[in-house]
Amino acid sequence: MKKLFALAAIAAVSLGAHAQTYPGTKPISIVVPFTAGGPTDRVARDLAEAMRKFVPGSNFVVENAAGAGGTIGATKVARAAPDGHTLLLHHIGMAATPALYRKLAYKTLDDFEYLGMINDVPMTLIGKPQLPANTYRDFENYIRANAGKLNIAHAGLGSASHLCGLLWQSTLQTKDAMTTIPFGGTAPAMTALIGGQVDVMCDQTTNTTQQIESGRVKAFAVTTAKPLSTHPVLKHYPSLQEMGLKGFNLTIWHGLYAPKGTPEAITKTLNEALKKALKDPDFIKKNEGLGALVVNDNRTEPAEHKKFVAAEMAKIKTAVDAAGKYAD
Ligand code: ASP
């Protein structure tokens, strides 16, 4: 027994010592559960740059672990050493996948330390540049007239693009209007859309704003309840709700997580750095330019972040169970 206490004391001391020297020379890896160059990756790279300023001596790197709607990357982090060197940056899929995948390799609420939320990002409904439609009305008519012939890209079951496509298609009431084409993220899906290999996609403004502005894709609507009337590019598009899709209101949120059991001193350091990053004018400006809003409420506190995810999980589960469609 004495020996056990001694061992526990040594473990506590070494964890404490580790927290004191954190981060040391080892990089802090932010795992993005989607492909490089996409919207989640973009948020992670901008955040890494901002966080670097507020964790002295740190070297934040971004690692992409794409696949299965974000569940591969999330599993990787749930199983990583809880030493503050492997973090997860995930979006609404954190709350959607527990409803869609009945056999998930991790428990969303139990297997992570919640470090705080990052931003809220609207989505846009976009199409390949060759589509003949120029307004949302024309676009909807075109889809109905070509039911069964078109395809819609997404980033895997449980991804934001999948959720958006599902919600939107269910309002069209045109059975099997489009075939879904899954990708490891919406960066490769965007390339396919620009190239005309896929017809339609719904994706975060952090990936679409620049492509819309440069005319590489056509935009038809935004997914927020109201149009984004102050944004220089996105203000030109109606909201789906305005177009008659009653109650349609979808915003994608991103949060930061560490494996369960990460010492409190480390999670505190990371949460404090995150909160400072969210006040960083450069980070705020980058987000606003891409139609995203940096979180500026109590969801930056770990307990509130977790509460928010739990509420989102319950909301999405009700919708998924009602539809009766699962990923496994
Ligand atoms: N935007 C993607 C999604 O639909 C993920 C990504 O590639 O960042 O979830």
Short mmCIF file of C-alpha atoms and ligand atoms in Angstrom, two decimals:
data_model
loop_
_atom_site.label_atom_id
_atom_site.label_comp_id
_atom_site.label_asym_id
_atom_site.label_seq_id
_atom_site.Cartn_x
_atom_site.Cartn_y
_atom_site.Cartn_z
CA MET A 1 0.00 0.00 0.00
CA LYS A 2 2.80 2.35 1.03
CA LYS A 3 4.45 1.60 -2.28
CA LEU A 4 1.26 2.55 -4.13
CA PHE A 5 1.10 5.93 -2.38
CA ALA A 6 4.75 6.53 -3.19
CA LEU A 7 4.10 5.74 -6.86
CA ALA A 8 1.07 8.04 -6.95
CA ALA A 9 3.12 10.81 -5.38
CA ILE A 10 5.89 10.37 -7.98
CA ALA A 11 3.28 10.44 -10.78
CA ALA A 12 1.69 13.60 -9.38
CA VAL A 13 5.06 15.30 -9.04
CA SER A 14 6.11 14.37 -12.57
CA LEU A 15 2.78 15.56 -14.03
CA GLY A 16 3.13 18.81 -12.09
CA ALA A 17 6.68 19.22 -13.29
CA HIS A 18 5.56 18.53 -16.85
CA ALA A 19 2.86 21.19 -16.59
CA GLN A 20 5.43 23.66 -15.34
CA THR A 21 7.77 23.08 -18.27
CA TYR A 22 4.98 22.89 -20.84
CA PRO A 23 5.25 23.09 -23.78
CA GLY A 24 9.01 22.41 -23.77
CA THR A 25 10.61 21.76 -27.14
CA LYS A 26 8.04 19.28 -28.45
CA PRO A 27 5.51 20.78 -30.93
CA ILE A 28 1.83 21.10 -30.06
CA SER A 29 -0.04 19.33 -32.82
CA ILE A 30 -3.55 20.53 -33.70
CA VAL A 31 -5.25 17.60 -35.41
CA VAL A 32 -7.77 18.61 -38.08
CA PRO A 33 -10.10 15.72 -38.95
CA PHE A 34 -10.42 16.83 -42.61
CA THR A 35 -8.08 17.39 -45.55
CA ALA A 36 -5.55 20.22 -45.79
CA GLY A 37 -6.61 23.43 -47.52
CA GLY A 38 -10.27 23.18 -46.46
CA PRO A 39 -12.26 25.35 -44.06
CA THR A 40 -11.53 23.48 -40.82
CA ASP A 41 -7.85 23.37 -41.77
CA ARG A 42 -7.94 27.09 -42.42
CA VAL A 43 -9.40 27.86 -38.99
CA ALA A 44 -6.71 25.63 -37.44
CA ARG A 45 -3.82 27.31 -39.27
CA ASP A 46 -5.03 30.80 -38.39
CA LEU A 47 -5.60 29.74 -34.78
CA ALA A 48 -2.16 28.07 -34.56
CA GLU A 49 -0.58 31.32 -35.68
CA ALA A 50 -2.50 33.30 -33.08
CA MET A 51 -1.97 30.82 -30.21
CA ARG A 52 1.78 30.76 -30.85
CA LYS A 53 1.88 34.35 -29.60
CA PHE A 54 0.27 33.44 -26.29
CA VAL A 55 2.01 30.20 -25.27
CA PRO A 56 5.62 31.29 -24.82
CA GLY A 57 8.14 29.06 -26.53
CA SER A 58 5.47 27.02 -28.30
CA ASN A 59 5.53 25.53 -31.75
CA PHE A 60 1.96 24.82 -32.90
CA VAL A 61 1.69 22.60 -35.97
CA VAL A 62 -1.39 21.43 -37.88
CA GLU A 63 -1.84 17.76 -38.70
CA ASN A 64 -4.57 16.46 -41.02
CA ALA A 65 -6.19 13.13 -40.16
CA ALA A 66 -9.12 12.99 -42.59
CA GLY A 67 -11.81 10.39 -43.12
CA ALA A 68 -15.20 9.05 -42.01
CA GLY A 69 -16.77 12.47 -41.48
CA GLY A 70 -14.10 13.58 -39.00
CA THR A 71 -14.31 10.51 -36.74
CA ILE A 72 -10.83 9.22 -37.67
CA GLY A 73 -9.11 12.40 -36.46
CA ALA A 74 -11.29 12.60 -33.34
CA THR A 75 -10.45 8.97 -32.48
CA LYS A 76 -6.77 9.70 -32.92
CA VAL A 77 -6.91 12.53 -30.38
CA ALA A 78 -9.13 10.63 -27.93
CA ARG A 79 -6.43 7.94 -27.85
CA ALA A 80 -3.39 10.26 -27.81
CA ALA A 81 -1.21 10.81 -24.73
CA PRO A 82 -2.88 13.44 -22.52
CA ASP A 83 0.20 15.64 -22.37
CA GLY A 84 -0.99 18.78 -24.15
CA HIS A 85 0.94 17.97 -27.33
CA THR A 86 -1.99 16.56 -29.31
CA LEU A 87 -5.16 18.67 -29.62
CA LEU A 88 -8.26 18.38 -31.77
CA LEU A 89 -9.91 21.20 -33.67
CA HIS A 90 -13.34 20.05 -34.73
CA HIS A 91 -16.62 21.57 -35.85
CA ILE A 92 -20.31 20.73 -35.46
CA GLY A 93 -19.42 17.16 -36.52
CA MET A 94 -18.30 16.64 -32.93
CA ALA A 95 -22.01 16.76 -32.03
CA ALA A 96 -23.44 15.22 -35.22
CA THR A 97 -21.38 12.03 -35.40
CA PRO A 98 -22.58 10.52 -32.09
CA ALA A 99 -26.09 10.56 -33.57
CA LEU A 100 -25.07 9.25 -36.99
CA TYR A 101 -22.52 6.61 -35.98
CA ARG A 102 -23.94 4.17 -33.49
CA LYS A 103 -20.52 2.55 -33.04
CA LEU A 104 -18.19 5.46 -32.41
CA ALA A 105 -14.71 4.61 -31.07
CA TYR A 106 -14.83 7.43 -28.50
CA LYS A 107 -17.31 9.12 -26.20
CA THR A 108 -17.76 12.75 -27.22
CA LEU A 109 -18.52 14.05 -23.73
CA ASP A 110 -16.26 11.74 -21.70
CA ASP A 111 -13.07 11.26 -23.71
CA PHE A 112 -11.98 14.88 -24.17
CA GLU A 113 -11.06 17.92 -22.14
CA TYR A 114 -13.02 20.86 -23.55
CA LEU A 115 -10.75 23.85 -24.12
CA GLY A 116 -13.22 26.43 -25.44
CA MET A 117 -15.01 27.37 -28.62
CA ILE A 118 -13.43 29.32 -31.45
CA ASN A 119 -15.84 30.71 -34.04
CA ASP A 120 -19.25 30.50 -35.68
CA VAL A 121 -19.24 30.13 -39.45
CA PRO A 122 -22.20 30.42 -41.83
CA MET A 123 -22.46 28.19 -44.88
CA THR A 124 -23.19 28.91 -48.52
CA LEU A 125 -24.99 26.90 -51.12
CA ILE A 126 -22.79 26.90 -54.22
CA GLY A 127 -22.67 25.29 -57.64
CA LYS A 128 -20.21 24.59 -60.43
CA PRO A 129 -19.57 27.62 -62.68
CA GLN A 130 -21.20 25.92 -65.69
CA LEU A 131 -24.66 25.73 -64.05
CA PRO A 132 -27.13 27.80 -66.09
CA ALA A 133 -28.87 29.24 -62.98
CA ASN A 134 -27.89 32.63 -61.56
CA THR A 135 -30.43 33.09 -58.76
CA TYR A 136 -31.62 30.76 -56.00
CA ARG A 137 -35.05 30.44 -57.68
CA ASP A 138 -33.48 29.44 -61.01
CA PHE A 139 -31.19 27.06 -59.19
CA GLU A 140 -34.06 25.32 -57.39
CA ASN A 141 -36.02 25.01 -60.63
CA TYR A 142 -32.97 23.61 -62.38
CA ILE A 143 -32.49 20.99 -59.64
CA ARG A 144 -36.13 19.93 -59.82
CA ALA A 145 -36.02 19.74 -63.63
CA ASN A 146 -32.85 17.62 -63.48
CA ALA A 147 -33.74 15.40 -60.53
CA GLY A 148 -31.67 12.24 -60.52
CA LYS A 149 -29.02 13.63 -62.88
CA LEU A 150 -27.06 15.88 -60.51
CA ASN A 151 -24.62 15.24 -57.69
CA ILE A 152 -23.78 16.99 -54.44
CA ALA A 153 -20.37 16.80 -52.75
CA HIS A 154 -19.75 16.49 -49.01
CA ALA A 155 -16.92 15.74 -46.59
CA GLY A 156 -18.22 12.40 -45.29
CA LEU A 157 -21.17 11.33 -43.17
CA GLY A 158 -21.47 13.64 -40.19
CA SER A 159 -19.54 16.50 -41.77
CA ALA A 160 -20.94 20.01 -41.94
CA SER A 161 -21.43 19.83 -45.70
CA HIS A 162 -23.29 16.53 -45.28
CA LEU A 163 -25.59 18.00 -42.61
CA CYS A 164 -26.31 21.09 -44.69
CA GLY A 165 -26.98 19.06 -47.84
CA LEU A 166 -29.34 16.75 -45.94
CA LEU A 167 -31.33 19.59 -44.39
CA TRP A 168 -31.55 21.50 -47.63
CA GLN A 169 -32.50 18.50 -49.78
CA SER A 170 -35.22 17.49 -47.33
CA THR A 171 -36.89 20.85 -47.96
CA LEU A 172 -36.86 20.39 -51.74
CA GLN A 173 -39.30 17.49 -51.53
CA THR A 174 -37.91 16.11 -54.74
CA LYS A 175 -37.08 12.51 -54.02
CA ASP A 176 -33.46 11.52 -54.75
CA ALA A 177 -32.82 14.82 -56.50
CA MET A 178 -29.05 14.38 -56.21
CA THR A 179 -26.44 11.68 -55.76
CA THR A 180 -24.05 12.35 -52.86
CA ILE A 181 -20.29 12.18 -53.47
CA PRO A 182 -18.16 11.95 -50.31
CA PHE A 183 -14.64 13.42 -50.03
CA GLY A 184 -12.12 13.50 -47.15
CA GLY A 185 -12.79 17.22 -46.77
CA THR A 186 -14.24 20.04 -48.80
CA ALA A 187 -10.85 21.17 -50.18
CA PRO A 188 -10.79 18.32 -52.75
CA ALA A 189 -14.57 18.68 -53.17
CA MET A 190 -14.06 22.35 -54.03
CA THR A 191 -11.49 21.42 -56.68
CA ALA A 192 -14.00 18.97 -58.18
CA LEU A 193 -16.72 21.63 -58.12
CA ILE A 194 -14.54 24.25 -59.81
CA GLY A 195 -13.57 21.62 -62.38
CA GLY A 196 -17.24 20.76 -63.00
CA GLN A 197 -16.93 17.12 -61.87
CA VAL A 198 -19.56 17.71 -59.18
CA ASP A 199 -22.57 20.01 -59.45
CA VAL A 200 -23.47 21.33 -56.01
CA MET A 201 -22.00 21.77 -52.53
CA CYS A 202 -22.86 23.47 -49.25
CA ASP A 203 -19.77 24.61 -47.41
CA GLN A 204 -18.48 27.01 -44.78
CA THR A 205 -17.84 30.58 -45.89
CA THR A 206 -14.22 30.11 -44.73
CA ASN A 207 -13.78 27.94 -47.84
CA THR A 208 -16.16 29.56 -50.27
CA THR A 209 -15.84 33.35 -49.93
CA GLN A 210 -12.71 33.71 -52.05
CA GLN A 211 -13.95 31.24 -54.68
CA ILE A 212 -17.27 33.09 -54.95
CA GLU A 213 -15.52 36.45 -55.19
CA SER A 214 -13.25 35.27 -57.97
CA GLY A 215 -16.14 33.69 -59.91
CA ARG A 216 -14.74 30.16 -59.75
CA VAL A 217 -18.06 28.92 -58.31
CA LYS A 218 -21.61 30.25 -58.34
CA ALA A 219 -23.29 31.09 -55.03
CA PHE A 220 -27.04 30.91 -54.55
CA ALA A 221 -27.80 31.42 -50.86
CA VAL A 222 -26.46 31.59 -47.31
CA THR A 223 -27.65 29.25 -44.56
CA THR A 224 -28.07 31.79 -41.74
CA ALA A 225 -31.58 32.98 -40.90
CA LYS A 226 -30.79 36.46 -42.22
CA PRO A 227 -28.56 37.47 -45.14
CA LEU A 228 -24.99 38.50 -44.28
CA SER A 229 -25.76 42.09 -45.16
CA THR A 230 -22.52 43.65 -43.93
CA HIS A 231 -20.11 41.28 -45.67
CA PRO A 232 -18.69 42.76 -48.90
CA VAL A 233 -19.03 39.52 -50.91
CA LEU A 234 -21.68 37.46 -49.13
CA LYS A 235 -24.22 40.32 -48.80
CA HIS A 236 -25.28 39.68 -52.39
CA TYR A 237 -26.93 36.36 -51.58
CA PRO A 238 -30.31 35.70 -49.95
CA SER A 239 -30.77 33.47 -46.93
CA LEU A 240 -32.52 30.16 -47.52
CA GLN A 241 -35.16 31.27 -45.04
CA GLU A 242 -35.90 34.34 -47.16
CA MET A 243 -36.27 32.02 -50.12
CA GLY A 244 -39.11 30.25 -48.33
CA LEU A 245 -37.25 27.47 -46.48
CA LYS A 246 -39.05 28.05 -43.21
CA GLY A 247 -36.83 27.86 -40.13
CA PHE A 248 -33.65 27.06 -42.08
CA ASN A 249 -30.77 28.35 -39.95
CA LEU A 250 -27.44 26.57 -39.94
CA THR A 251 -24.21 27.91 -38.50
CA ILE A 252 -21.11 25.78 -38.08
CA TRP A 253 -19.09 26.20 -34.89
CA HIS A 254 -15.52 25.14 -34.14
CA GLY A 255 -14.00 24.17 -30.80
CA LEU A 256 -10.69 23.01 -29.36
CA TYR A 257 -10.20 19.76 -27.39
CA ALA A 258 -7.47 17.76 -25.63
CA PRO A 259 -7.47 14.08 -24.68
CA LYS A 260 -9.19 13.30 -21.37
CA GLY A 261 -6.77 13.39 -18.46
CA THR A 262 -4.61 16.25 -19.74
CA PRO A 263 -3.32 17.97 -16.55
CA GLU A 264 -5.35 20.94 -15.44
CA ALA A 265 -2.34 23.26 -15.47
CA ILE A 266 -1.95 22.53 -19.21
CA THR A 267 -5.64 22.84 -20.10
CA LYS A 268 -5.69 26.15 -18.22
CA THR A 269 -2.65 27.41 -20.15
CA LEU A 270 -4.31 26.41 -23.42
CA ASN A 271 -7.69 27.92 -22.53
CA GLU A 272 -6.07 31.19 -21.51
CA ALA A 273 -4.04 31.29 -24.73
CA LEU A 274 -7.18 30.50 -26.75
CA LYS A 275 -9.08 33.35 -25.11
CA LYS A 276 -6.23 35.73 -25.91
CA ALA A 277 -6.08 34.45 -29.50
CA LEU A 278 -9.80 35.18 -29.87
CA LYS A 279 -9.10 38.81 -28.98
CA ASP A 280 -6.15 39.04 -31.38
CA PRO A 281 -7.05 41.73 -33.98
CA ASP A 282 -5.32 39.83 -36.77
CA PHE A 283 -7.23 36.60 -36.02
CA ILE A 284 -10.52 38.53 -35.78
CA LYS A 285 -9.85 40.29 -39.09
CA LYS A 286 -9.04 37.03 -40.90
CA ASN A 287 -12.26 35.48 -39.61
CA GLU A 288 -14.43 38.44 -40.51
CA GLY A 289 -12.98 38.56 -44.00
CA LEU A 290 -14.23 35.01 -44.54
CA GLY A 291 -17.68 35.61 -43.06
CA ALA A 292 -16.86 33.93 -39.71
CA LEU A 293 -17.47 35.39 -36.25
CA VAL A 294 -14.98 34.78 -33.44
CA VAL A 295 -16.74 33.56 -30.28
CA ASN A 296 -17.19 36.42 -27.86
CA ASP A 297 -19.36 34.88 -25.13
CA ASN A 298 -19.08 32.37 -22.29
CA ARG A 299 -18.63 29.43 -24.68
CA THR A 300 -14.90 30.20 -24.46
CA GLU A 301 -15.10 28.68 -20.95
CA PRO A 302 -14.56 24.88 -20.99
CA ALA A 303 -17.69 24.09 -18.94
CA GLU A 304 -19.89 26.24 -21.19
CA HIS A 305 -18.27 24.79 -24.31
CA LYS A 306 -19.12 21.28 -23.10
CA LYS A 307 -22.68 22.31 -22.20
CA PHE A 308 -23.14 23.80 -25.66
CA VAL A 309 -21.88 20.63 -27.40
CA ALA A 310 -24.16 18.46 -25.23
CA ALA A 311 -27.16 20.61 -26.22
CA GLU A 312 -26.19 20.43 -29.92
CA MET A 313 -25.83 16.65 -29.63
CA ALA A 314 -29.35 16.31 -28.23
CA LYS A 315 -30.78 18.57 -30.93
CA ILE A 316 -29.09 16.71 -33.80
CA LYS A 317 -29.91 13.28 -32.35
CA THR A 318 -33.62 14.13 -32.34
CA ALA A 319 -33.42 15.11 -36.02
CA VAL A 320 -31.35 12.06 -37.03
CA ASP A 321 -33.54 9.61 -35.09
CA ALA A 322 -36.62 11.13 -36.72
CA ALA A 323 -35.07 10.64 -40.16
CA GLY A 324 -33.92 7.12 -39.14
CA LYS A 325 -30.81 7.36 -41.32
CA TYR A 326 -27.46 6.33 -39.84
CA ALA A 327 -23.91 6.09 -41.11
CA ASP A 328 -23.26 2.55 -39.83
N1 ASP B 1 -16.14 21.77 -44.59
C1 ASP B 1 -15.99 20.39 -44.34
C2 ASP B 1 -17.26 19.82 -43.82
O1 ASP B 1 -18.14 19.81 -44.60
C3 ASP B 1 -14.80 19.94 -43.58
C4 ASP B 1 -13.48 20.45 -44.09
O2 ASP B 1 -12.98 20.03 -45.13
O3 ASP B 1 -12.93 21.28 -43.40
O4 ASP B 1 -17.40 19.36 -42.73
#
